[in-house]
XYZ file of C-alpha atoms in Angstrom:
563
model
C -15.411 32.909 -16.468
C -13.820 30.516 -18.752
C -11.333 27.272 -18.833
C -9.410 27.590 -21.707
C -12.737 28.640 -25.064
C -14.896 26.680 -22.885
C -17.719 27.976 -20.542
C -16.969 27.586 -17.187
C -20.162 26.487 -14.439
C -19.251 25.858 -11.225
C -22.210 24.020 -10.565
C -22.370 21.620 -13.363
C -18.168 21.429 -12.331
C -18.822 20.316 -8.743
C -21.620 17.734 -10.804
C -19.027 15.813 -12.622
C -16.837 15.918 -10.167
C -19.019 14.365 -8.232
C -19.837 11.529 -10.155
C -16.184 10.660 -10.917
C -15.845 10.005 -7.312
C -19.303 7.925 -7.459
C -17.742 5.899 -10.936
C -14.651 5.036 -8.845
C -16.071 4.231 -5.852
C -18.826 1.777 -8.639
C -16.555 0.161 -9.444
C -14.630 -0.664 -6.115
C -17.200 -2.102 -4.899
C -18.172 -4.653 -7.931
C -14.596 -5.758 -7.780
C -15.458 -6.591 -3.971
C -18.529 -8.297 -4.677
C -17.310 -10.359 -7.656
C -13.430 -10.632 -6.854
C -12.673 -14.315 -6.143
C -9.361 -13.906 -3.554
C -9.940 -12.968 -0.115
C -7.313 -10.538 0.415
C -9.098 -8.967 -2.555
C -12.821 -9.298 -0.988
C -11.602 -9.258 2.507
C -8.255 -7.038 2.243
C -8.987 -4.888 -0.326
C -5.828 -5.300 -1.875
C -7.242 -3.156 -5.328
C -7.303 0.106 -5.886
C -9.271 2.154 -8.835
C -9.124 5.050 -11.295
C -9.888 7.854 -13.979
C -7.788 8.890 -15.964
C -7.862 11.585 -19.070
C -6.269 11.034 -22.423
C -2.829 11.846 -21.240
C -2.620 9.166 -18.477
C -3.448 12.003 -15.656
C -5.481 10.480 -12.537
C -8.180 12.670 -11.672
C -9.895 10.671 -10.113
C -9.386 7.192 -7.611
C -10.842 5.050 -5.286
C -9.766 4.988 -1.335
C -7.147 2.333 -1.467
C -3.842 0.484 -1.393
C -1.629 4.174 -0.242
C 1.470 2.839 -2.676
C -1.186 3.021 -6.107
C -1.863 6.499 -5.803
C 1.242 7.145 -8.226
C 1.902 4.157 -10.945
C -2.273 4.547 -12.604
C -0.264 7.458 -13.709
C 2.672 5.735 -15.129
C 1.249 2.416 -16.451
C -0.790 3.867 -18.372
C 1.529 6.293 -19.680
C 3.932 3.428 -20.988
C 0.817 1.448 -22.082
C 0.788 4.490 -24.846
C 3.670 4.741 -25.686
C 3.193 0.705 -26.047
C -0.263 0.659 -28.420
C -0.847 4.578 -29.739
C -2.597 4.640 -32.121
C -3.858 0.888 -32.743
C -5.537 1.546 -29.496
C -9.803 1.602 -30.241
C -13.251 0.819 -28.786
C -13.665 -2.201 -27.057
C -9.636 -2.950 -26.698
C -8.474 -3.990 -22.727
C -5.152 -4.104 -21.558
C -3.297 -5.399 -19.582
C 0.778 -4.519 -17.522
C 2.672 -5.773 -14.270
C 5.567 -5.708 -14.973
C 7.138 -3.275 -11.747
C 9.942 -1.853 -14.739
C 6.910 -0.391 -16.297
C 5.320 1.893 -13.843
C 4.141 -0.586 -11.542
C 5.465 -2.853 -8.943
C 5.595 -6.136 -8.349
C 4.174 -9.023 -11.019
C 1.729 -10.156 -8.381
C -0.345 -6.010 -9.415
C -2.185 -7.212 -11.950
C -3.002 -3.592 -13.875
C -5.885 -3.966 -16.341
C -6.824 -0.664 -17.574
C -9.535 0.865 -20.249
C -9.416 2.990 -23.239
C -12.970 4.766 -23.122
C -13.912 6.090 -26.156
C -16.994 8.691 -27.425
C -17.292 8.975 -31.250
C -14.311 7.967 -32.033
C -12.140 10.155 -30.078
C -10.034 8.537 -26.951
C -11.570 10.596 -23.444
C -9.936 9.040 -20.798
C -8.559 5.837 -19.361
C -10.217 3.447 -16.210
C -7.763 1.206 -14.320
C -8.150 -1.180 -11.580
C -4.465 -2.666 -10.050
C -5.601 -5.966 -8.158
C -3.559 -8.464 -5.973
C -3.292 -11.968 -7.025
C -2.773 -14.458 -4.821
C -0.547 -16.101 -7.454
C 1.900 -15.780 -10.605
C 3.232 -18.829 -10.503
C 7.178 -18.723 -9.785
C 9.713 -20.546 -7.391
C 7.462 -20.728 -4.562
C 3.170 -20.538 -3.625
C 2.459 -16.319 -3.494
C 4.903 -15.962 -5.695
C 6.666 -13.385 -3.297
C 10.389 -15.962 -2.885
C 11.980 -13.723 0.322
C 14.778 -14.645 -1.231
C 14.390 -14.375 -4.661
C 17.555 -12.829 -6.597
C 15.893 -12.334 -9.314
C 12.477 -11.153 -10.812
C 12.537 -13.790 -13.292
C 11.904 -16.841 -9.911
C 8.608 -14.193 -8.955
C 6.368 -15.785 -11.900
C 4.797 -14.251 -14.841
C 4.517 -11.486 -15.877
C 2.864 -9.672 -18.513
C 4.675 -5.962 -20.203
C 1.987 -4.473 -21.133
C -0.451 -6.730 -23.590
C -3.980 -6.790 -25.057
C -6.242 -9.087 -23.626
C -9.462 -8.090 -25.109
C -9.862 -7.094 -28.430
C -13.083 -5.504 -30.452
C -14.969 -6.705 -26.714
C -13.970 -10.226 -27.040
C -11.235 -12.190 -24.460
C -8.397 -13.545 -25.910
C -8.355 -17.169 -25.248
C -4.692 -17.144 -25.960
C -3.756 -14.429 -23.024
C -6.311 -16.611 -21.430
C -4.431 -19.489 -21.432
C -0.454 -18.412 -21.116
C -2.945 -16.616 -17.261
C -4.493 -20.300 -16.571
C -1.169 -22.228 -17.134
C 1.431 -20.141 -15.201
C -0.288 -19.637 -12.072
C -1.251 -22.455 -8.773
C -4.537 -21.458 -8.918
C -6.448 -20.410 -12.533
C -9.738 -20.584 -11.257
C -9.146 -18.047 -8.553
C -6.726 -15.538 -11.149
C -9.302 -16.250 -13.731
C -11.982 -15.277 -11.907
C -10.402 -12.125 -10.535
C -9.104 -11.042 -13.931
C -13.168 -11.241 -14.889
C -13.754 -8.360 -11.840
C -11.387 -6.308 -13.141
C -12.559 -6.465 -16.747
C -16.129 -6.162 -15.535
C -15.132 -3.093 -13.477
C -13.764 -0.817 -16.330
C -16.303 -1.646 -17.907
C -18.558 -0.354 -15.823
C -16.635 2.553 -15.848
C -16.976 3.215 -19.225
C -20.457 2.834 -19.829
C -20.680 5.669 -16.966
C -17.924 8.286 -18.521
C -20.175 7.772 -21.738
C -23.295 8.563 -20.068
C -21.261 11.250 -18.802
C -19.980 11.937 -22.087
C -23.637 11.540 -23.295
C -25.102 13.881 -20.821
C -22.568 16.894 -21.012
C -20.776 16.681 -23.981
C -16.850 15.834 -24.538
C -15.443 18.791 -25.151
C -17.015 19.539 -21.095
C -15.053 16.836 -19.448
C -12.434 17.462 -20.725
C -12.986 20.975 -19.347
C -13.914 19.873 -16.869
C -10.705 17.524 -16.116
C -7.692 20.057 -16.621
C -10.082 22.064 -14.062
C -9.843 19.491 -10.617
C -6.735 19.613 -12.040
C -5.940 22.867 -12.302
C -7.945 23.198 -9.133
C -5.799 20.658 -7.462
C -2.678 21.790 -7.998
C -3.134 26.057 -6.956
C -4.151 24.334 -3.787
C -1.022 22.609 -3.251
C 1.204 24.538 -4.967
C -0.524 27.259 -2.066
C 0.754 24.552 0.925
C 4.078 23.609 -0.628
C 4.846 28.058 -0.489
C 3.597 27.981 3.192
C 6.321 26.396 4.768
C 9.507 27.829 5.340
C 12.222 27.004 2.312
C 15.701 24.668 3.764
C 17.440 21.002 3.218
C 15.503 19.124 5.516
C 17.483 15.256 5.302
C 16.734 12.170 7.044
C 17.941 9.326 6.899
C 17.593 4.872 7.331
C 18.202 2.023 7.749
C 15.972 -1.355 6.243
C 16.678 -5.158 7.799
C 18.308 -6.999 5.246
C 16.649 -8.033 2.025
C 15.874 -11.652 2.869
C 19.060 -12.996 0.902
C 21.426 -11.387 4.527
C 20.801 -9.820 6.990
C 22.961 -7.214 6.795
C 21.685 -3.931 6.753
C 21.010 -0.952 4.068
C 21.235 2.250 5.058
C 18.751 4.839 2.872
C 18.572 8.165 2.896
C 16.761 11.047 1.362
C 16.832 15.841 1.335
C 13.835 16.756 0.660
C 13.471 20.684 -0.358
C 11.462 23.558 -0.397
C 11.866 25.994 -2.863
C 8.529 28.487 -2.903
C 5.467 26.665 -4.094
C 8.630 22.925 -5.344
C 9.400 20.621 -2.964
C 12.302 18.149 -4.242
C 12.934 14.444 -2.850
C 16.102 13.284 -3.779
C 17.366 10.037 -3.032
C 20.704 10.190 -4.527
C 23.158 8.385 -2.296
C 20.720 5.665 -1.349
C 22.364 1.561 -2.175
C 22.620 -0.267 -5.135
C 19.294 -2.126 -6.099
C 20.223 -5.620 -3.730
C 19.934 -8.918 -3.895
C 17.324 -9.607 -1.772
C 13.634 -8.628 -3.178
C 13.405 -5.608 -0.879
C 13.933 -3.019 -3.836
C 11.271 -1.370 -5.586
C 11.299 0.471 -9.178
C 10.429 3.792 -10.123
C 7.095 4.772 -10.359
C 6.367 2.798 -6.355
C 8.843 4.614 -5.627
C 7.404 8.396 -7.019
C 4.854 6.899 -5.674
C 5.884 6.273 -2.082
C 6.710 10.185 -2.179
C 4.211 11.564 -3.723
C 1.667 9.897 -0.084
C 4.009 12.130 1.740
C 3.117 15.034 -0.138
C 0.455 14.328 -0.530
C -0.586 13.998 3.748
C 1.697 17.345 3.986
C -0.913 19.105 0.965
C -4.422 17.989 1.822
C -4.753 14.993 2.651
C -8.653 14.739 3.181
C -9.705 15.343 -0.825
C -9.169 13.693 -3.763
C -6.095 12.064 -5.502
C -5.508 12.922 -8.306
C -2.346 13.686 -10.597
C -2.599 17.521 -10.059
C -1.423 17.664 -6.361
C 2.295 16.199 -7.306
C 2.672 18.647 -10.154
C 4.808 20.841 -7.982
C 7.207 17.178 -7.472
C 9.954 16.342 -8.550
C 11.809 12.939 -7.187
C 15.364 13.013 -8.136
C 16.865 8.639 -8.078
C 20.283 7.777 -9.988
C 18.944 4.355 -12.148
C 19.987 0.964 -10.315
C 19.240 1.758 -7.024
C 17.309 -0.274 -4.414
C 14.144 2.773 -4.540
C 15.065 3.015 -8.748
C 16.221 -0.791 -9.007
C 15.679 -2.089 -13.640
C 15.508 -5.201 -15.118
C 16.523 -8.535 -13.611
C 16.023 -6.678 -9.991
C 13.079 -8.359 -8.539
C 10.895 -6.536 -6.593
C 8.700 -9.262 -5.556
C 7.841 -7.568 -1.504
C 8.914 -3.403 -3.137
C 6.591 -2.199 -0.652
C 9.070 -3.461 2.536
C 11.625 -0.463 0.313
C 8.888 1.932 -0.470
C 8.225 2.052 2.943
C 11.350 3.168 3.794
C 11.061 5.897 1.359
C 7.900 7.303 2.184
C 9.596 7.307 5.378
C 12.683 9.012 4.901
C 10.003 12.429 3.254
C 7.530 11.978 6.916
C 10.916 11.803 9.495
C 12.800 14.190 6.611
C 9.818 16.785 7.247
C 8.201 15.353 10.750
C 8.624 18.232 12.501
C 8.030 21.069 10.001
C 4.287 20.039 10.081
C 3.768 18.433 13.981
C 0.611 18.944 13.751
C 0.168 16.397 10.404
C 2.711 13.953 10.995
C 3.875 11.744 14.054
C 7.511 9.501 14.760
C 7.979 6.824 12.991
C 5.785 3.971 13.007
C 6.247 0.008 12.594
C 6.472 0.085 8.793
C 6.541 -3.343 7.563
C 3.456 -4.881 6.449
C 4.765 -7.748 8.185
C 3.024 -10.541 5.861
C 2.895 -13.183 6.281
C 2.080 -16.943 3.971
C 0.898 -19.930 4.789
C 0.209 -22.415 2.339
C -0.764 -26.004 2.521
C -3.609 -28.253 1.774
C -6.361 -27.915 3.562
C -8.389 -31.300 4.749
C -9.844 -32.141 1.397
C -6.169 -32.028 0.415
C -7.344 -28.987 -2.123
C -3.684 -26.544 -2.507
C -4.369 -23.349 0.281
C -2.435 -19.841 0.122
C -2.842 -17.670 3.008
C -1.900 -14.057 2.582
C -2.674 -11.385 5.603
C -1.389 -7.683 5.938
C -1.542 -7.043 9.080
C -1.942 -3.872 11.747
C 0.380 -2.530 14.346
C 1.681 1.049 15.964
C 1.665 4.052 14.640
C 4.335 7.234 16.315
C 3.122 9.819 19.225
C 2.311 13.411 17.659
C 2.940 16.306 19.236
C -0.516 16.677 21.358
C -1.674 12.626 20.160
C -0.662 9.189 21.462
C 0.289 7.101 18.389
C -2.720 4.759 16.508
C -3.712 1.347 18.038
C -3.493 -1.579 15.625
C -3.646 0.974 12.224
C -2.542 -1.065 8.961
C 0.297 0.515 7.835
C 1.975 3.623 5.629
C 2.572 2.001 2.660
C -1.814 0.222 2.536
C -3.904 3.361 3.062
C -7.417 2.393 3.338
C -6.902 -1.624 3.575
C -7.813 -3.857 5.942
C -7.069 -7.464 7.941
C -8.551 -10.727 7.840
C -11.699 -11.052 10.479
C -11.126 -14.275 12.400
C -14.020 -16.039 10.581
C -12.929 -15.417 7.554
C -9.772 -17.142 8.190
C -11.180 -20.024 9.559
C -13.928 -20.946 7.543
C -12.030 -20.434 3.848
C -8.215 -21.629 5.037
C -7.107 -25.090 7.946
C -5.870 -22.731 10.074
C -7.392 -21.455 14.052
C -6.668 -18.451 14.851
C -5.790 -18.030 19.115
C -5.235 -15.101 19.919
C -6.330 -11.606 18.111
C -4.747 -8.461 20.996
C -2.795 -5.758 21.097
C 0.777 -5.884 22.222
C 1.289 -3.739 25.692
C 3.503 -6.652 26.367
C 6.634 -5.313 24.664
C 4.602 -1.606 24.610
C 5.121 1.014 22.731
C 7.605 3.909 22.697
C 7.952 6.337 25.930
C 7.614 10.287 25.434
C 4.882 13.036 26.432
C 3.002 11.075 24.149
C 3.315 7.528 23.320
C 3.214 5.789 20.832
C 0.485 3.411 19.542
C 0.606 -0.687 20.726
C 1.136 -2.508 18.279
C -1.154 -6.586 17.769
C -0.176 -10.303 18.383
C -1.909 -12.422 16.220
C -1.651 -16.753 16.479
C -2.416 -19.068 14.363
C -3.004 -22.570 14.662
C -2.407 -24.601 11.661
C -5.278 -27.819 11.078
C -3.672 -29.552 8.429
C -1.837 -31.611 8.631
C 1.510 -30.046 6.483
C 1.866 -26.938 5.941
C 4.075 -23.918 5.397
C 5.257 -19.849 5.595
C 7.432 -17.761 4.585
C 8.030 -14.046 6.175
C 9.910 -10.480 5.408
C 9.070 -7.630 7.785
C 11.159 -5.093 8.518
C 11.994 -2.878 11.234
C 13.061 -6.705 13.398
C 16.751 -4.186 13.862
C 16.213 -0.834 13.875
C 13.062 0.430 15.888
C 10.517 3.574 15.020
C 12.060 6.356 15.578
C 10.795 9.340 18.252
C 10.954 12.719 17.939
C 11.485 15.742 20.565
C 13.945 13.253 22.737
C 10.345 10.288 22.939
C 11.711 6.712 22.818
C 12.251 4.945 20.192
C 9.287 2.422 19.577
C 9.244 -1.325 19.163
C 10.786 -4.178 16.496
C 8.549 -6.495 14.744
C 8.322 -10.656 14.246
C 7.697 -13.170 13.070
C 7.585 -16.513 16.033
C 7.012 -20.353 15.358
C 5.338 -22.441 18.727
C 5.492 -25.785 18.603
C 3.738 -27.767 20.056
C 6.065 -29.265 21.747
C 6.558 -25.694 23.148
C 9.764 -24.256 21.131
C 9.838 -20.952 19.650
C 11.637 -20.335 16.763
C 12.255 -16.214 15.106
C 12.065 -15.220 12.217
C 12.595 -11.770 10.657
C 13.094 -12.585 6.669
C 12.347 -15.813 6.220
C 12.254 -18.658 3.237
C 10.854 -21.460 3.541
C 9.300 -22.457 7.426
C 7.982 -26.037 7.964
C 5.057 -26.566 9.800
C 3.012 -29.063 11.104
C -0.634 -29.557 13.105
C -0.902 -28.365 15.837
C 2.207 -25.815 15.628
C 0.935 -22.143 16.270
C 2.086 -19.069 13.955
C 2.596 -15.720 16.002
C 3.106 -12.403 14.584
C 4.827 -9.554 16.675
C 4.163 -5.592 15.458
C 5.662 -3.277 16.793
C 4.596 -0.263 19.150
C 5.153 3.578 17.494
C 7.382 5.541 19.108
C 6.838 8.053 21.847
C 6.761 12.045 20.819
C 8.538 14.150 23.757
C 9.967 13.610 27.369
C 8.323 10.640 28.800
C 8.815 13.260 32.001
C 6.369 16.241 30.565
C 3.525 13.679 29.974
C 0.733 14.170 31.137
C -0.396 12.256 35.150
C -4.018 11.691 34.193
C -2.941 9.558 30.484
C 0.070 7.451 32.730
C -3.138 6.689 35.514
C -5.457 6.291 32.017
C -2.287 3.628 30.575
C -2.216 1.930 33.715
C -6.231 1.456 34.213
C -6.563 0.742 30.812
C -3.741 -2.527 31.254
C -1.396 -0.571 28.314
C 1.056 -0.480 30.852
C 2.876 -2.024 34.972
C 3.683 0.198 37.249
C 6.761 -0.650 37.057
C 6.714 0.685 33.473
C 5.468 3.871 34.861
C 7.346 4.427 36.924
C 10.946 3.884 35.611
C 10.222 5.478 31.999
C 7.824 8.519 33.069
C 8.384 8.885 37.122
C 5.427 8.449 38.189
C 4.848 8.108 41.975
C 1.385 7.299 42.806
C -1.432 4.856 43.172
C -4.521 4.319 40.948
C -7.650 3.580 43.041
C -10.124 0.618 42.940
């Protein structure tokens, strides 16, 4: 067989594909072992990839789901900026949400890879920095009204030339962030990963030849495109619509109505967000790159959830959205909490297609990452910033109960902290970590999964917190008669016993002995609760997941549980 004019060897192709995936995984291992921030080495809030010389993704490690669609846009923007001025030994940096990225805290380090003077590929590492300056520790003010309040932006700069770091850029970063040692350590770790990728690609080129590698890239993309089109073509043509509500933007609590129309026509799929509101005052906006990535996440779940990600899968997809909306924000609209907005774009498409593929999609989930920042000084007087995403309940599917305590759709293969790491690194005591069976989950023939309860006691003299939780009022949606899920929320319990409730809050003062209690919601149910199997009800009763009262009122259960 022939791939263009280059002879195609399926064995060599399989080996090269394996080596590409091994390379991005190696990049990830290097990053996790050498970074300075727990949010990177514990949570794994980063992702690595390899792209063609044209900026098309060919291999990506498991990592942040929302970076799936941003890599290509970011690299293509850098190609447009630097053009023929790129040379071997360059390393580039961008964290601009309006140039294909997400928010200023996500630094993208990109290295062009040359073989015999010819540009062969790009390596990229995008990682979340614990602080990039701005108006609050951690940089993500929930009430920011301008991107200029969200920290340092470097929209396409050369951080290395001839493999030598730019002292000027390092100086700018160090002088603009609250924890310079950590930031520069994470930057060094990122640079190490893209240099590892460059070495591996040059080794592959020496063994197989650059033309073989380029042909292998094309084959990966073309095969994925073909499979994607086949999966889409197997679905019935039509227009599938969904609506949702975003619970406030951080500046006001006003509900924000959003919508999508998903059109399947032959082997093509279009997600049209026309009719969504203009960019809001607060920072839950996302830019176009994050929107496209949010939609790509759902397409990948639709056509090939288990296959490695690359650009080919997304060639049949078109995303339509006017400029300047809540999903296509433009400068200077704030985007710090972009994942709180973009998850609604993902869930809109998910919701529109759920009835079409009930074996693969579920009812609504807790959606929000439920991130809270806790900052202050530790017992030695040094500043600390604790940031952590939380797990929650996912919706039920047609034949299975929802997943309990699973990370949000936006974050993919990431984690929250172990209790031991939190207590070792921060002046915090984890008082409780449990499934949130108190609030329950959406009832149904298959019930939703449960969220969590996580409590942190403040050990330092003084601290403060801020948060931006979605789905605090608009609960996860049920399917086919299933009940909606339960809400997210943050509570602060003072040492005197007073309890305050928060959703999106810009400043929460804390004192020693106060307890920050994070509650994540349960997912929506699927199907009529009265049709739930008796043995499933009894298993939930035995496990303490539901009370006898709930079993009776929600499911019509009549009986006794054996001791």
